[in-house]
């Protein structure tokens, strides 16, 4: 049922393959670093004096409003750089500190239609144990849905081809749980059916509700993509560094993958995640293989650092659907940079095969039910 612990991250899982931070055009004029002065003792002199007493932050890539929001969080001048991107119409940014603030990370969002930037979380070791305490939203889960939609079909109303539930516990632990798609489960409003058919009946929210009822875990939201979207994410972010534990010879396009280290294209990564016919455990092994891809992307993200998040989110946003806001997505994704890889586990919800309504199905086993209980706090125990 369980596998050894591996570092996993939502953004990494889908997108933290970015090689550089977001470099979008400035949307606000940059403030002058030098306050204006005058030789006469007039109100303008007083204004200049007040200006000189205001902390002057030097954050490259940060428009005025973003810079001011970060400065207000510190209450003093900040030195660092900003990477910016977009998620569901919201502007998102990650400011990484330098100099005395090296190691600090500030997460900032400007919701769609709003003028001001807002600090929503981060970690600030330079400010000490109290003021610098990590703020990332606590425990939570997000459901990743891979749709079986073919060209011309609606990904939100086609059977799910892959289901992975990501979680964090807010204290350094996390987990990734895959699901056998043929699990025979209650589907809210539609009796019983295969787990992946919930997407057809109720769309993404119906799939989320079905997973919630099955596991007792209430996801914060979902991220949905189809085959083309998955390929697009991987290709737009430069491919995925991956060490294949065995050689794959699949009938799927791109499915001839030799054992060992390589860089997968979007098509190759898709083939790896979809192949099941050549695997001894069929769909169960396929779900584990999907977890291996997510873990590889996670490692790539951790090596690149949190500054890649805005660009990665921008790319993922182009190829997916989601009900998560910019603040929710940024906080959840950034949380995985504070996870201890030794406190991360993976599991696959599965069980024995059987029949129901004339179909071959999977019946949930007791080990999977125990894993659900284990995962409710956002972490899957290793071992």
Short mmCIF file of N, CA and C in Angstrom, two decimals, residues 225-286:
data_model
loop_
_atom_site.label_atom_id
_atom_site.label_comp_id
_atom_site.label_asym_id
_atom_site.label_seq_id
_atom_site.Cartn_x
_atom_site.Cartn_y
_atom_site.Cartn_z
N UNK A 225 -6.83 19.22 -15.97
CA UNK A 225 -6.26 19.38 -17.30
C UNK A 225 -6.52 18.12 -18.12
N UNK A 226 -6.44 18.26 -19.44
CA UNK A 226 -6.57 17.13 -20.34
C UNK A 226 -5.22 16.72 -20.88
N UNK A 227 -5.20 15.79 -21.84
CA UNK A 227 -3.94 15.30 -22.39
C UNK A 227 -3.14 16.44 -23.01
N UNK A 228 -3.79 17.24 -23.84
CA UNK A 228 -3.08 18.33 -24.52
C UNK A 228 -2.56 19.35 -23.51
N UNK A 229 -3.37 19.62 -22.49
CA UNK A 229 -2.94 20.58 -21.48
C UNK A 229 -1.73 20.09 -20.72
N UNK A 230 -1.71 18.80 -20.38
CA UNK A 230 -0.58 18.23 -19.67
C UNK A 230 0.69 18.35 -20.50
N UNK A 231 0.60 17.97 -21.77
CA UNK A 231 1.76 18.10 -22.66
C UNK A 231 2.23 19.55 -22.73
N UNK A 232 1.27 20.47 -22.85
CA UNK A 232 1.61 21.88 -22.97
C UNK A 232 2.35 22.41 -21.77
N UNK A 233 1.92 22.01 -20.56
CA UNK A 233 2.60 22.46 -19.35
C UNK A 233 4.06 22.01 -19.35
N UNK A 234 4.28 20.72 -19.61
CA UNK A 234 5.64 20.18 -19.58
C UNK A 234 6.51 20.84 -20.65
N UNK A 235 6.00 20.95 -21.88
CA UNK A 235 6.79 21.52 -22.96
C UNK A 235 7.07 23.00 -22.76
N UNK A 236 6.06 23.75 -22.33
CA UNK A 236 6.25 25.20 -22.15
C UNK A 236 7.25 25.51 -21.05
N UNK A 237 7.43 24.58 -20.12
CA UNK A 237 8.38 24.81 -19.03
C UNK A 237 9.70 24.07 -19.25
N UNK A 238 9.91 23.60 -20.47
CA UNK A 238 11.24 23.10 -20.82
C UNK A 238 11.50 21.63 -20.59
N UNK A 239 10.46 20.83 -20.34
CA UNK A 239 10.65 19.39 -20.14
C UNK A 239 10.83 19.04 -18.67
N UNK A 240 10.87 17.74 -18.41
CA UNK A 240 10.93 17.23 -17.04
C UNK A 240 12.14 16.32 -16.87
N UNK A 241 13.04 16.67 -15.96
CA UNK A 241 14.16 15.80 -15.61
C UNK A 241 13.62 14.62 -14.82
N UNK A 242 13.92 13.42 -15.29
CA UNK A 242 13.28 12.23 -14.72
C UNK A 242 14.24 11.05 -14.77
N UNK A 243 14.27 10.25 -13.72
CA UNK A 243 15.05 9.01 -13.71
C UNK A 243 14.07 7.84 -13.74
N UNK A 244 13.96 7.21 -14.89
CA UNK A 244 13.03 6.08 -15.05
C UNK A 244 13.58 4.87 -14.32
N UNK A 245 12.81 4.28 -13.42
CA UNK A 245 13.30 3.11 -12.67
C UNK A 245 13.32 1.82 -13.50
N UNK A 246 12.68 1.85 -14.66
CA UNK A 246 12.67 0.71 -15.56
C UNK A 246 12.40 1.21 -16.98
N UNK A 247 12.67 0.38 -17.97
CA UNK A 247 12.39 0.74 -19.35
C UNK A 247 10.92 0.52 -19.66
N UNK A 248 10.34 1.45 -20.39
CA UNK A 248 8.94 1.32 -20.80
C UNK A 248 8.88 1.20 -22.32
N UNK A 249 8.10 0.23 -22.79
CA UNK A 249 7.88 0.06 -24.22
C UNK A 249 6.38 0.02 -24.45
N UNK A 250 5.79 1.20 -24.52
CA UNK A 250 4.34 1.33 -24.62
C UNK A 250 3.90 1.53 -26.06
N UNK A 251 2.65 1.15 -26.34
CA UNK A 251 2.07 1.41 -27.65
C UNK A 251 1.73 2.88 -27.83
N UNK A 252 1.72 3.64 -26.71
CA UNK A 252 1.37 5.06 -26.78
C UNK A 252 2.49 5.86 -27.44
N UNK A 253 2.13 6.90 -28.16
CA UNK A 253 3.12 7.76 -28.77
C UNK A 253 4.02 8.37 -27.71
N UNK A 254 5.32 8.25 -27.91
CA UNK A 254 6.27 8.76 -26.92
C UNK A 254 6.54 7.79 -25.80
N UNK A 255 6.00 6.58 -25.87
CA UNK A 255 6.08 5.63 -24.77
C UNK A 255 7.28 4.71 -24.77
N UNK A 256 8.27 4.96 -25.64
CA UNK A 256 9.49 4.17 -25.63
C UNK A 256 10.54 4.93 -24.80
N UNK A 257 10.63 4.59 -23.54
CA UNK A 257 11.47 5.34 -22.60
C UNK A 257 12.44 4.37 -21.94
N UNK A 258 13.73 4.60 -22.14
CA UNK A 258 14.76 3.72 -21.58
C UNK A 258 14.97 4.01 -20.10
N UNK A 259 15.42 3.01 -19.39
CA UNK A 259 15.72 3.16 -17.97
C UNK A 259 16.85 4.17 -17.77
N UNK A 260 16.77 4.93 -16.67
CA UNK A 260 17.84 5.86 -16.34
C UNK A 260 17.42 7.31 -16.44
N UNK A 261 18.41 8.18 -16.28
CA UNK A 261 18.14 9.62 -16.25
C UNK A 261 17.96 10.17 -17.65
N UNK A 262 16.96 11.04 -17.81
CA UNK A 262 16.69 11.68 -19.10
C UNK A 262 15.77 12.87 -18.88
N UNK A 263 15.56 13.62 -19.94
CA UNK A 263 14.64 14.75 -19.88
C UNK A 263 13.44 14.43 -20.76
N UNK A 264 12.27 14.34 -20.15
CA UNK A 264 11.07 13.95 -20.88
C UNK A 264 10.39 15.14 -21.51
N UNK A 265 9.93 14.96 -22.74
CA UNK A 265 9.06 15.95 -23.38
C UNK A 265 7.65 15.78 -22.82
N UNK A 266 6.77 16.69 -23.18
CA UNK A 266 5.39 16.57 -22.74
C UNK A 266 4.75 15.27 -23.20
N UNK A 267 5.02 14.86 -24.42
CA UNK A 267 4.43 13.63 -24.95
C UNK A 267 4.96 12.40 -24.23
N UNK A 268 6.27 12.40 -23.93
CA UNK A 268 6.84 11.27 -23.20
C UNK A 268 6.30 11.20 -21.77
N UNK A 269 6.20 12.36 -21.13
CA UNK A 269 5.68 12.38 -19.76
C UNK A 269 4.23 11.90 -19.73
N UNK A 270 3.46 12.27 -20.75
CA UNK A 270 2.07 11.83 -20.83
C UNK A 270 1.99 10.32 -21.00
N UNK A 271 2.84 9.78 -21.88
CA UNK A 271 2.85 8.33 -22.09
C UNK A 271 3.22 7.60 -20.81
N UNK A 272 4.21 8.10 -20.08
CA UNK A 272 4.60 7.47 -18.83
C UNK A 272 3.43 7.46 -17.84
N UNK A 273 2.70 8.55 -17.80
CA UNK A 273 1.61 8.66 -16.82
C UNK A 273 0.37 7.86 -17.22
N UNK A 274 0.23 7.50 -18.52
CA UNK A 274 -0.98 6.81 -18.97
C UNK A 274 -0.80 5.31 -19.13
N UNK A 275 0.43 4.84 -19.34
CA UNK A 275 0.65 3.42 -19.64
C UNK A 275 0.21 2.52 -18.48
N UNK A 276 -0.54 1.47 -18.80
CA UNK A 276 -0.93 0.49 -17.78
C UNK A 276 -0.90 -0.95 -18.31
N UNK A 277 -1.06 -1.13 -19.63
CA UNK A 277 -1.18 -2.48 -20.18
C UNK A 277 0.08 -3.31 -19.99
N UNK A 278 1.25 -2.67 -20.02
CA UNK A 278 2.51 -3.41 -19.88
C UNK A 278 2.97 -3.53 -18.44
N UNK A 279 2.20 -2.96 -17.49
CA UNK A 279 2.61 -2.95 -16.09
C UNK A 279 2.00 -4.14 -15.34
N UNK A 280 2.77 -4.82 -14.49
CA UNK A 280 2.25 -5.99 -13.77
C UNK A 280 1.00 -5.68 -12.95
N UNK A 281 0.98 -4.51 -12.32
CA UNK A 281 -0.15 -4.14 -11.49
C UNK A 281 -1.19 -3.32 -12.20
N UNK A 282 -1.09 -3.17 -13.52
CA UNK A 282 -2.08 -2.44 -14.29
C UNK A 282 -2.31 -1.03 -13.79
N UNK A 283 -3.58 -0.71 -13.51
CA UNK A 283 -3.95 0.65 -13.12
C UNK A 283 -3.32 1.06 -11.80
N UNK A 284 -3.10 0.10 -10.88
CA UNK A 284 -2.48 0.43 -9.60
C UNK A 284 -1.04 0.91 -9.81
N UNK A 285 -0.29 0.18 -10.65
CA UNK A 285 1.09 0.58 -10.95
C UNK A 285 1.12 1.91 -11.71
N UNK A 286 0.13 2.10 -12.57
CA UNK A 286 0.08 3.36 -13.31
C UNK A 286 -0.07 4.54 -12.37
#
